[in-house]
Short mmCIF file of C-alpha atoms in Angstrom, two decimals:
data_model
loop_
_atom_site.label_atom_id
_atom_site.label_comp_id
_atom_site.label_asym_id
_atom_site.label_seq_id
_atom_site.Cartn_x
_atom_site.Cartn_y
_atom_site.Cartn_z
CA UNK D 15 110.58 105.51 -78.12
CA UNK D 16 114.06 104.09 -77.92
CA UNK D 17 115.01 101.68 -80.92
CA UNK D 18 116.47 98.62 -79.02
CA UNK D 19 117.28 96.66 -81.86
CA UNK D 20 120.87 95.76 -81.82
CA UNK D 21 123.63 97.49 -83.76
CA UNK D 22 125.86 96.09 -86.41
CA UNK D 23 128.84 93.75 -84.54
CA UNK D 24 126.45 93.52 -81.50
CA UNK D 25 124.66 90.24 -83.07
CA UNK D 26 127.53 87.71 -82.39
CA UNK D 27 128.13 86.48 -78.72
CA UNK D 28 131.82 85.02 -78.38
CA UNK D 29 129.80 81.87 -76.52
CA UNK D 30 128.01 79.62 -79.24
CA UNK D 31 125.65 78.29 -76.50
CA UNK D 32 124.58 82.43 -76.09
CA UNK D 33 121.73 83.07 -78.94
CA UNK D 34 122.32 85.54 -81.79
CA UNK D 35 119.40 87.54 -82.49
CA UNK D 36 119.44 85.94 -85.96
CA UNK D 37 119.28 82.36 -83.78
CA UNK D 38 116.38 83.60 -81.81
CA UNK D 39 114.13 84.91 -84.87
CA UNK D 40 115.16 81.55 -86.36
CA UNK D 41 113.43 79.60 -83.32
CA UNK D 42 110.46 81.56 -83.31
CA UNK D 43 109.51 81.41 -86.08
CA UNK D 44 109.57 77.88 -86.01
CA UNK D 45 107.72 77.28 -83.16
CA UNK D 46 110.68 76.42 -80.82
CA UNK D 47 110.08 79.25 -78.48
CA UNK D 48 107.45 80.76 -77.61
CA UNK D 49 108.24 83.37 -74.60
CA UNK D 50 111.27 85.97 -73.98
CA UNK D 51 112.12 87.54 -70.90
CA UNK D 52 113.16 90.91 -70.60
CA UNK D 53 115.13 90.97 -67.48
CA UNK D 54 116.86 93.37 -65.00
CA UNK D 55 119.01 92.76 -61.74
CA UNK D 56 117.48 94.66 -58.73
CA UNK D 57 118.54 96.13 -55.52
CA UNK D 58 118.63 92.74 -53.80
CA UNK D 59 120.13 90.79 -56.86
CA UNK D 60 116.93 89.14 -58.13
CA UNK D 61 115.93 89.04 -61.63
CA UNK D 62 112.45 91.53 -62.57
CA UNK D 63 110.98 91.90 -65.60
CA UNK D 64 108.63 90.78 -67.97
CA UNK D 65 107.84 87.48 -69.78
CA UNK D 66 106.85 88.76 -73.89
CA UNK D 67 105.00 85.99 -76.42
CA UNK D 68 107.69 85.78 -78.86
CA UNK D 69 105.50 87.32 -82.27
CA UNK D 70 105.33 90.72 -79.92
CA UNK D 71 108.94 90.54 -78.73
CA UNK D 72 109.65 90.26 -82.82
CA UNK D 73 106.97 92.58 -83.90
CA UNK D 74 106.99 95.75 -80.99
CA UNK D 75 109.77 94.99 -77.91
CA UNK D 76 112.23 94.23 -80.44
CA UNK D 77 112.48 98.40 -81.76
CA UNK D 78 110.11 99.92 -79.20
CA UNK D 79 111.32 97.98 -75.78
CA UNK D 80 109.57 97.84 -72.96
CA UNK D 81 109.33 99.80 -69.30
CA UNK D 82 108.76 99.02 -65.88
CA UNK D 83 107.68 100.86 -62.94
CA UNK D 84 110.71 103.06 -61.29
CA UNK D 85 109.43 101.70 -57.92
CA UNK D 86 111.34 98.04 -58.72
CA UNK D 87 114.31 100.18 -57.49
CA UNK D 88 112.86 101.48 -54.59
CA UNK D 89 111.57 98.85 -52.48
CA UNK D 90 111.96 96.57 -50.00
CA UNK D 91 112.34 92.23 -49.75
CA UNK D 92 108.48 92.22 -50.08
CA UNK D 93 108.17 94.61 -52.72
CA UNK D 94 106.37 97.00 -50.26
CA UNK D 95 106.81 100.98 -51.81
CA UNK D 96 109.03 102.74 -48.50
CA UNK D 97 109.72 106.50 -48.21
CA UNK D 98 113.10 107.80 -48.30
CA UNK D 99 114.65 107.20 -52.25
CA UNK D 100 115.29 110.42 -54.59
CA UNK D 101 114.09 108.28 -58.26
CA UNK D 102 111.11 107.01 -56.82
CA UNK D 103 108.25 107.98 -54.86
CA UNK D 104 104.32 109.12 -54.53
CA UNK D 105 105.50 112.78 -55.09
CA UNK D 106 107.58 111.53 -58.44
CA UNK D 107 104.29 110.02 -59.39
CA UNK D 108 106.10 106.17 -59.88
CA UNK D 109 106.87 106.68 -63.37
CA UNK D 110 108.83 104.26 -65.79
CA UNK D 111 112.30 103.00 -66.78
CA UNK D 112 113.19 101.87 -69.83
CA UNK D 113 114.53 98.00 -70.03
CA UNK D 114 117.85 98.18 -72.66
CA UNK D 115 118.78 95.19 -73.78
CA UNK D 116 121.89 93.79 -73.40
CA UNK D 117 122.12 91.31 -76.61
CA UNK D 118 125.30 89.79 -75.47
CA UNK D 119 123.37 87.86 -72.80
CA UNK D 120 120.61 86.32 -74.99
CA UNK D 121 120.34 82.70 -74.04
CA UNK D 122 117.73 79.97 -73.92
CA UNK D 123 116.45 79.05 -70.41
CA UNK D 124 115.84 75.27 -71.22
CA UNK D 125 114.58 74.57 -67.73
CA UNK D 126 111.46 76.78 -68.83
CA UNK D 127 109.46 75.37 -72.34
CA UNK D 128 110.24 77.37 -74.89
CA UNK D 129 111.55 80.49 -73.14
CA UNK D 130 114.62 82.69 -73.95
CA UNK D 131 115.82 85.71 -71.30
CA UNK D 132 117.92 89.04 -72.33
CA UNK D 133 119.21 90.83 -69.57
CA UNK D 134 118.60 94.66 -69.49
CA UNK D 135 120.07 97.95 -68.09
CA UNK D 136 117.75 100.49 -66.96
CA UNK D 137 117.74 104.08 -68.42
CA UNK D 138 115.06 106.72 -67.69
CA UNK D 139 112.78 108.08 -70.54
CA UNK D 140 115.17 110.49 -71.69
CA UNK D 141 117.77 107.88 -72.54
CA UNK D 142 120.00 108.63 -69.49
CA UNK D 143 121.51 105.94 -67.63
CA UNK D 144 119.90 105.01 -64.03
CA UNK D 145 122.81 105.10 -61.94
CA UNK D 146 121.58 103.53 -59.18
CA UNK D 147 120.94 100.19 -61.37
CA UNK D 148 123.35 97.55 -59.49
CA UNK D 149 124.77 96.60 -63.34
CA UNK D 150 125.06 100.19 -64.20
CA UNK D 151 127.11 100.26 -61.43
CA UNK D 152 129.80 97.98 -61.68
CA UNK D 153 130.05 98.98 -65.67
CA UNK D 154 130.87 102.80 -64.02
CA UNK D 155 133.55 100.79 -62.17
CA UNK D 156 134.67 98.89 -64.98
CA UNK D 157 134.89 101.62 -67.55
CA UNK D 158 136.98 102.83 -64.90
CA UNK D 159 139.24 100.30 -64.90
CA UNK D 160 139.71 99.92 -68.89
CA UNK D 161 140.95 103.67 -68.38
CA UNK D 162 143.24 102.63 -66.25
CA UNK D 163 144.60 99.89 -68.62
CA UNK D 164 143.14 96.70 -66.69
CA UNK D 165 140.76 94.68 -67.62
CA UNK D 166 138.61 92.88 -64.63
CA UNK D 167 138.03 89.03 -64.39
CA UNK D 168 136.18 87.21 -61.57
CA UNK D 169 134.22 84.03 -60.07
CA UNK D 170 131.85 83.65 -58.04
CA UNK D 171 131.18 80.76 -55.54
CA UNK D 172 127.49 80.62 -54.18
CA UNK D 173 126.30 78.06 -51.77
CA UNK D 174 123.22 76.91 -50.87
CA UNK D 175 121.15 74.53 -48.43
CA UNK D 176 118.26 72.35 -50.38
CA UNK D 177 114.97 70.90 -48.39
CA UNK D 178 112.99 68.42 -49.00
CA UNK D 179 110.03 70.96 -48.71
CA UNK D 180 108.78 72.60 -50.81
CA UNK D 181 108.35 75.87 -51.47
CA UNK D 182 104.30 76.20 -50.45
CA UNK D 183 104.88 73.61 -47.28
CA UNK D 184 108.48 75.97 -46.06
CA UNK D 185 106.14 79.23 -46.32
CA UNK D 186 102.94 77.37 -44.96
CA UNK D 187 105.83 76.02 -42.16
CA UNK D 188 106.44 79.42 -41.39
CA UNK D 189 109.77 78.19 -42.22
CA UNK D 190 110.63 76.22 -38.97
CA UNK D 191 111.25 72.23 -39.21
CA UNK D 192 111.75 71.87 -42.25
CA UNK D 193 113.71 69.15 -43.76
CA UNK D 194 117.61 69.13 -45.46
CA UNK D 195 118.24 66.58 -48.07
CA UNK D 196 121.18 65.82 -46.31
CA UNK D 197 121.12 64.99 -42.55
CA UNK D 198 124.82 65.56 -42.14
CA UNK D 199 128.35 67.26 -42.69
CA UNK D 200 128.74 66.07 -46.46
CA UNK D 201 131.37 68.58 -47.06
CA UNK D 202 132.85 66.65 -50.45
CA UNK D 203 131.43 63.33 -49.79
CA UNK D 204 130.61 61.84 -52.66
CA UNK D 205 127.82 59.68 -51.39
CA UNK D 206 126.26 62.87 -49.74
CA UNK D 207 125.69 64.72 -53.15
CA UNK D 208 124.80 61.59 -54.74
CA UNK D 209 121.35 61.23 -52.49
CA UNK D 210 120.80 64.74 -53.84
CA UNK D 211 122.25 64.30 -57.28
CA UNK D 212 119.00 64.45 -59.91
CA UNK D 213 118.95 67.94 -58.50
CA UNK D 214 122.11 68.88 -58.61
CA UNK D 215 122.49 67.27 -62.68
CA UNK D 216 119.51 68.78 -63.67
CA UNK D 217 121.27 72.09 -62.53
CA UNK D 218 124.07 71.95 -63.62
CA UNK D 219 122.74 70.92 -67.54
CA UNK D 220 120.50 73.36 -67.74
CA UNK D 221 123.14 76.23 -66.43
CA UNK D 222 125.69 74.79 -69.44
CA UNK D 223 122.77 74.55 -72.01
CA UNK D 224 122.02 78.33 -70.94
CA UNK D 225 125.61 79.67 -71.64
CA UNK D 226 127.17 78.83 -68.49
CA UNK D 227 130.83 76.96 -68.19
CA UNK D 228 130.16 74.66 -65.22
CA UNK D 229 132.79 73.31 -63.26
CA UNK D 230 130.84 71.23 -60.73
CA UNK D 231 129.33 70.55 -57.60
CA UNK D 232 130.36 69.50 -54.13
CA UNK D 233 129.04 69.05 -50.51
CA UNK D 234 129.13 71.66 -47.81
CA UNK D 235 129.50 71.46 -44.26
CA UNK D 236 125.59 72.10 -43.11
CA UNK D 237 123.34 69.69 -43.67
CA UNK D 238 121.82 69.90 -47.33
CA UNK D 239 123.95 72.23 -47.67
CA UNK D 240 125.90 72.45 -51.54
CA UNK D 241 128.13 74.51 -54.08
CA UNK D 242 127.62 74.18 -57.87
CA UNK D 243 131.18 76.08 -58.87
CA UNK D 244 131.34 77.74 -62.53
CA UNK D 245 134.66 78.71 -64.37
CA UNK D 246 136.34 82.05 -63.99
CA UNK D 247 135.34 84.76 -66.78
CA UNK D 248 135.12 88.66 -67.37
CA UNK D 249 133.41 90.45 -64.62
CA UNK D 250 130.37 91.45 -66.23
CA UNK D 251 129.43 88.05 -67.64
CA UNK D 252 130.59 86.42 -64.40
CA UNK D 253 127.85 88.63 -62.50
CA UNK D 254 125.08 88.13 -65.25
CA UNK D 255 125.55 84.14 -65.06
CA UNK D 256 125.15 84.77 -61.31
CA UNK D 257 121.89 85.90 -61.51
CA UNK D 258 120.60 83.76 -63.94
CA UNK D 259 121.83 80.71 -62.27
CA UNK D 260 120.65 81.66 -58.81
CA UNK D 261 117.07 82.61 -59.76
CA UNK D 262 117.34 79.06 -62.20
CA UNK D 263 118.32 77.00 -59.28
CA UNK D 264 115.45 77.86 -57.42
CA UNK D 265 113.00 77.37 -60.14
CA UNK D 266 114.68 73.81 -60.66
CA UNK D 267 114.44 72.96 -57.13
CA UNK D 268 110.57 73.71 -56.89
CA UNK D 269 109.90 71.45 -60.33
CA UNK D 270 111.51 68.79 -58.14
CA UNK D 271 109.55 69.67 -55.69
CA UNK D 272 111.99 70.50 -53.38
CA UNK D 273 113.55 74.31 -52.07
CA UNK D 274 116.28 76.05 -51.61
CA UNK D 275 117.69 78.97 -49.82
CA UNK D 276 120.69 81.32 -50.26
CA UNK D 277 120.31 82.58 -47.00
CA UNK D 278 123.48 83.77 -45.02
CA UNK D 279 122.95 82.37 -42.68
CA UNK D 280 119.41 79.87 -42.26
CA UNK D 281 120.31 78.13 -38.87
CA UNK D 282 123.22 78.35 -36.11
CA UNK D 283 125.23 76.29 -38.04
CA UNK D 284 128.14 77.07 -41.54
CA UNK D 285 126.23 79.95 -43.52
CA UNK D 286 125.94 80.42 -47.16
CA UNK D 287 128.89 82.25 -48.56
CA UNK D 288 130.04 83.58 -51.50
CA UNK D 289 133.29 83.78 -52.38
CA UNK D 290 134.07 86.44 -55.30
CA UNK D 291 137.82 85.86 -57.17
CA UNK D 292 139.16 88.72 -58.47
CA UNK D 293 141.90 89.72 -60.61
CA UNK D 294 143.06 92.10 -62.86
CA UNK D 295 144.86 92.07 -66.74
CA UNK D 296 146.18 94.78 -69.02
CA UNK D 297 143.85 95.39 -71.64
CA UNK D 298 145.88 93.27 -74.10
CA UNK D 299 145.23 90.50 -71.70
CA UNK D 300 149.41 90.95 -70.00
CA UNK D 301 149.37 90.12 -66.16
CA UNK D 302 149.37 93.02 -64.11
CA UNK D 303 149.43 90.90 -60.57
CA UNK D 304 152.19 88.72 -60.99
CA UNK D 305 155.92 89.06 -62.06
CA UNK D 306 157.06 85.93 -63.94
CA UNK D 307 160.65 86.69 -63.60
CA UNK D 308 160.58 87.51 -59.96
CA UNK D 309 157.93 84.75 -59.48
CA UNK D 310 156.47 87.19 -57.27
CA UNK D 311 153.27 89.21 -56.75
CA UNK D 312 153.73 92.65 -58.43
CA UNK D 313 154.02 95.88 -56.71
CA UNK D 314 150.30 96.81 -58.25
CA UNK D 315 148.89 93.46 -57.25
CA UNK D 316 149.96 94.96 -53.45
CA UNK D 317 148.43 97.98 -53.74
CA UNK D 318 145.36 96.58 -55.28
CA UNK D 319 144.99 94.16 -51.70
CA UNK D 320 145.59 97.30 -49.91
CA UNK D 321 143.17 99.24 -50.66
CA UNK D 322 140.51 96.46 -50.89
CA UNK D 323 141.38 95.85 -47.10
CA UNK D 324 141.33 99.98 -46.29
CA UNK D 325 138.17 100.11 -47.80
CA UNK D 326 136.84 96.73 -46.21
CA UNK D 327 134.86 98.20 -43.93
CA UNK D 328 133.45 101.44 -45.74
CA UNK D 329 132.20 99.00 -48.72
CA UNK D 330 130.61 96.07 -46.32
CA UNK D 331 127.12 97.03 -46.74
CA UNK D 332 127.89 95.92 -50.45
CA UNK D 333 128.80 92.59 -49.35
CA UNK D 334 126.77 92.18 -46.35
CA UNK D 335 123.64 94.08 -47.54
CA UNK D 336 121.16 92.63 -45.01
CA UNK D 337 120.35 92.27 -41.12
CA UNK D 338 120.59 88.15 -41.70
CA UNK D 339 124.21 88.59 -43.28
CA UNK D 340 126.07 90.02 -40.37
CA UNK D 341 125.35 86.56 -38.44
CA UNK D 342 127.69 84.98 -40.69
CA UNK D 343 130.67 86.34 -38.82
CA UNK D 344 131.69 84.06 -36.31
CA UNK D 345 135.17 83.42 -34.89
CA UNK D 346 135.87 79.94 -36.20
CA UNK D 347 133.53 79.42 -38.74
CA UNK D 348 134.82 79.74 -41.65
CA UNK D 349 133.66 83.23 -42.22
CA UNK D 350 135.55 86.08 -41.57
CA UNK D 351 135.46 88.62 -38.85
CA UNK D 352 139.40 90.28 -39.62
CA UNK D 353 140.05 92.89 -41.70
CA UNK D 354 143.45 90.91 -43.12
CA UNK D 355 145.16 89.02 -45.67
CA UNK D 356 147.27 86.07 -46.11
CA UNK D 357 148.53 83.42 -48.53
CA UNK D 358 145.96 80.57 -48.99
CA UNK D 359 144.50 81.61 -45.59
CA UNK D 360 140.90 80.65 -45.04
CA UNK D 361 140.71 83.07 -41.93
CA UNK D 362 141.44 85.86 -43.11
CA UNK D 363 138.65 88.57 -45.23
CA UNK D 364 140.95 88.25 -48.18
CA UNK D 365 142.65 84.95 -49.44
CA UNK D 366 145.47 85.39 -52.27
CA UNK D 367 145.92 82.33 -54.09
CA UNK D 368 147.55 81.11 -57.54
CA UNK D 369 150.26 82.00 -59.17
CA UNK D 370 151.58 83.38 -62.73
CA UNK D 371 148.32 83.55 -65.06
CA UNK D 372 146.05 81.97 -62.00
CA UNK D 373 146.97 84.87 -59.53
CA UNK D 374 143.62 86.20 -57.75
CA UNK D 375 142.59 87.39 -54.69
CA UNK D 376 139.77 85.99 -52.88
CA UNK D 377 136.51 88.24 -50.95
CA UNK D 378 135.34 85.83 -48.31
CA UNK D 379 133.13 88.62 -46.47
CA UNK D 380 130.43 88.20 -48.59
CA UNK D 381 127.69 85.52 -48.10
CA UNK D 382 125.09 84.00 -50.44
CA UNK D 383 122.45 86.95 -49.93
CA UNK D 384 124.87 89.40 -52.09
CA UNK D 385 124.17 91.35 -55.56
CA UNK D 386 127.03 90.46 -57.39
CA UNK D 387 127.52 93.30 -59.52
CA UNK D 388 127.64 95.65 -55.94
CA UNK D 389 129.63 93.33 -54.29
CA UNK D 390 132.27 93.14 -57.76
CA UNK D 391 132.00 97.22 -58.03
CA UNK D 392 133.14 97.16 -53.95
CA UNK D 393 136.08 95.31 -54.48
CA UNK D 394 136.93 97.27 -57.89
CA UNK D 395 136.57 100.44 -56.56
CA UNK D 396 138.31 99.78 -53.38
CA UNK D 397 141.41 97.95 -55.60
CA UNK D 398 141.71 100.69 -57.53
CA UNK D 399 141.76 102.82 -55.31
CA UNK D 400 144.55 101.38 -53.62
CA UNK D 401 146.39 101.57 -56.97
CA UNK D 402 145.45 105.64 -57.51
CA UNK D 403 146.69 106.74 -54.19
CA UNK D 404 149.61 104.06 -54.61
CA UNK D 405 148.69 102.10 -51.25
CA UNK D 406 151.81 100.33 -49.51
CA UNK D 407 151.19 96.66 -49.02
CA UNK D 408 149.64 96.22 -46.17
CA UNK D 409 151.87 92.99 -43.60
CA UNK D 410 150.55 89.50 -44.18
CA UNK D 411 148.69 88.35 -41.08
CA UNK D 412 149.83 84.41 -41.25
CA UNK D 413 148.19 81.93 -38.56
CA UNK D 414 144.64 82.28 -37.11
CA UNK D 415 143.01 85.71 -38.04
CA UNK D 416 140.33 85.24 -35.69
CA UNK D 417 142.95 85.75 -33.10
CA UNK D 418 144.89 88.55 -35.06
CA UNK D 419 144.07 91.45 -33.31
CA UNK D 420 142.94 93.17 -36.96
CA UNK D 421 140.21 96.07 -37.24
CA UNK D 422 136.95 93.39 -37.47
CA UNK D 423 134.95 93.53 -40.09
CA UNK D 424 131.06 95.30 -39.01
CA UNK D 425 129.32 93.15 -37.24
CA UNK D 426 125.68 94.50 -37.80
CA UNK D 427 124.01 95.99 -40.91
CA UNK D 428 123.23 99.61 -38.92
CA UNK D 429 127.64 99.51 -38.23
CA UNK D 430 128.02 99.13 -42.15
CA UNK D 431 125.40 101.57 -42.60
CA UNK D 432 127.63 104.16 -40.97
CA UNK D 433 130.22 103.49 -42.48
CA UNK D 434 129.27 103.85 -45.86
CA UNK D 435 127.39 106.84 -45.45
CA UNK D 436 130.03 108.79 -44.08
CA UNK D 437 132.46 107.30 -46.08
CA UNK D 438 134.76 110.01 -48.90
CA UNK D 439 135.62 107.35 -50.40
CA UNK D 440 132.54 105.56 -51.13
CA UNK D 441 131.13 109.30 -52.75
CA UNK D 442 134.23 109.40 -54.43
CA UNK D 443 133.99 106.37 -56.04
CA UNK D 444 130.00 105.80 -56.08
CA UNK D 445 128.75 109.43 -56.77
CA UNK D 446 126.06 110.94 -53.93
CA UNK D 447 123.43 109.39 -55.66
CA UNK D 448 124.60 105.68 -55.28
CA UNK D 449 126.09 105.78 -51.46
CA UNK D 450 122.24 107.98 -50.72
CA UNK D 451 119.99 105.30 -52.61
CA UNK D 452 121.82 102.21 -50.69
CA UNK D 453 121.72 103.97 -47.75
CA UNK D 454 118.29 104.53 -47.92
CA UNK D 455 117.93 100.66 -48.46
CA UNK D 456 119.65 99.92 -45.96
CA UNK D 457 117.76 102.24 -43.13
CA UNK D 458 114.56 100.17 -44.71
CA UNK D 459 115.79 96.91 -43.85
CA UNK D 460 116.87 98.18 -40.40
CA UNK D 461 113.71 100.24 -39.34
CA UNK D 462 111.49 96.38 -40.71
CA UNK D 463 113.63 94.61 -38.48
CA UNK D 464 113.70 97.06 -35.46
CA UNK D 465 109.66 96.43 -36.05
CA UNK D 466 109.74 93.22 -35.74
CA UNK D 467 109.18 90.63 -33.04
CA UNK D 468 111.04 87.36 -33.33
CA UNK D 469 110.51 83.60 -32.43
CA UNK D 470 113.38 83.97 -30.20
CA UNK D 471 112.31 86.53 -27.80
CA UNK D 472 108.63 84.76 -27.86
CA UNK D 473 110.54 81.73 -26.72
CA UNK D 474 112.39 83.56 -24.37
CA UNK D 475 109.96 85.49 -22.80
CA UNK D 476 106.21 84.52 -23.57
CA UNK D 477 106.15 82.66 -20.02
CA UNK D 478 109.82 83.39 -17.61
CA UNK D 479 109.61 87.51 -18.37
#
């Protein structure tokens, strides 16, 4: 068995709200926590694992770890087991990973009593990597990158829409009627987040007390709809916080008895998006996208645009990875449908803003369905990508994008499908066995929805057909 212990210089996390090891054996054995979770990101970006009493986390997990069945990557929303993926299936025999801790995200969770959480990568029983593991993935794309010379930084911005429901009455609803905590656009009122604001503090202090650097929160345009923003930080611990917080949120919500979705897109109304910042620094922490002398964006920082755009539409089923998230894209509504940039331009797929040190570039295809740590990996790969083959900069598009005449972004998950299967780049970048395994998820999702019959057509044709 693996010895999961940490190594020497692995026990100090830069963040003093993150737990040392030491910290953690300190509060358990006196009583101050009780459970640890041993946690993984899946497929569709939830959190999986195990909850350990803290004497057996000390006395076995600690050396021996712990393993989980190889199915949790090979299955669909409902946890069903589906035909179709390479590591897992009845012929494999559903076998075991191995859960490897990743010590630099030990934190307390102190909406839960007593509970701590370490995030894991997955490795098979041999000690080899599982490359199909969404955080496996974006560290191939970021070891990439520090070989390059960059380092990667990013933000995300999730939204949400909260109910009054919860989450029992939503399900036992069958999800219709149910009721926002806001009845109108509060997009930044202050008196709209105020009716919902025990939830939203509770959130937000338990997401700082957990490691977090929360910025704050702020209405959005559909009704209960809301953003809880957190600060800029290195890719990988941007993505892990991501998780955390969005599984945390929805715990939080149900001890107030209320719910919350990260839908898309829940209603005809503004979706849920989630816009990822992304920019890049020289190892030694130099800008690489900006030019202070020219006061200009840097020849690299063009390239890096240009191939995010060229592989826009070849990487979409990382940022739109379900049937619900291609409803986002709407002409006018605040989600993108044009493959295009421009300079603080909410229309367009990409946004550039900031300047000198604050210089990013902004993803607005995604929505607030996405795995992070695919959707990050996308735009890396694409960026540098750009930067390899030395990508011109591609003409701003200035004005309304929705009326630019642009390549669109895919408009259905079975378009995106295509176009990352067939895509050289995506293999290229990915490896067969990544672009096969999503692709595979993908054709899941489609051939559930394909058997499906929907309120919609009941309404439209139970009586006039």
């Amino acid at each position: 068995m693996t010895d999961h212990s940490p190594a020497a210089g692995t026990d100090t996390p830069v963040n003093d709200r993150m737990l040392t090891l030491d910290r953690l054996r300190h509060l358990i054995t006196g009583g101050e926590i009780d459970t640890v979770v041993m946690a993984f990101t899946d497929m569709q970006g939830r959190l999986q694992g195990k909850r350990l009493h803290a004497a057996y986390f000390l006395d076995v997990a600690l050396k021996a770890g712990t393993e989980g069945c190889n199915y949790l990557l090979a299955v669909d929303v409902e946890m069903n087991t589906v035909d179709g993926y390479a590591i897992s299936s009845w012929e494999r025999g559903y076998g075991d990973m191995e859960f490897v801790p990743d010590w630099q995200t030990l934190r307390l969770l102190p909406h839960l009593p007593g509970t701590a959480m370490v995030q894991c990568d997955l490795a098979w029983l041999d000690g080899e990597p599982v490359v199909e593991s969404p955080r496996t993935i974006l560290r191939q794309q970021l070891d990439r990158a520090r070989d390059m010379g960059f380092s990667v930084h990013a933000g995300t911005e999730l939204e949400f829409i909260a109910f009054e429901d919860t989450y029992e009455a939503a399900h036992d609803a069958d999800y219709h009627r149910l009721r926002p905590v806001n009845q109108y656009n509060i997009d930044y009122s202050v008196l709209g987040t105020t009716r919902v604001e025990p939830l939203l503090r509770d959130i937000r202090n338990h997401m700082y007390a957990a490691g977090m650097d929360v910025e704050g929160a702020k209405g959005e345009c559909n009704f209960g709809q809301h953003e809880i923003g957190f600060l800029y930080n290195t890719a990988m611990v941007t993505c892990d916080h991501h998780v955390v917080y969005k599984t945390a949120a929805k715990e939080i919500a149900a001890q107030h008895g209320r719910s919350l979705t990260f839908m898309a897109k829940y209603d005809q109304r503004e979706g849920n998006s989630c816009h990822i910042h992304l920019s890049l620094r020289g190892t030694d922490g130099d800008l690489v996208f900006w030019d202070e002398k020219k006061k200009a964006r840097t020849k690299l920082y063009d390239a890096f645009v240009a191939g995010l755009l060229s592989t826009m539409a070849d990487f979409t089923l990382l940022y739109a990875p379900n049937v619900n998230s291609y409803k986002r894209f709407a002409g006018g509504s605040f989600a993108p449908t044009a493959i295009a940039w421009g300079t603080d331009n909410r229309t367009c797929a990409v946004r550039l803003v900031g300047h000198g040190a604050s210089a990013r570039l902004e993803n607005r295809v995604p929505g607030g369905d996405v795995n992070p740590y695919l959707a990050v990996a996308a735009m890396l790969a694409g960026g540098l990508h750009g930067i390899e083959q030395e990508l011109k900069g591609v003409p701003e598009t200035q004005g309304n994008a929705y009326e630019s005449g642009e390549e669109l972004v895919p408009r259905t998950l079975h378009a995106a499908r295509e176009r990352w299967a067939t895509s050289e780049v995506a293999r290229s970048a990915f490896g067969d066995a990544v672009v096969d395994h999503y692709t595979t998820m993908a054709d899941v999702e489609l051939a559930a929805f394909d058997a499906a019959v929907t309120d919609w057509e009941r309404r439209r044709g139970f009586e006039r057909l």
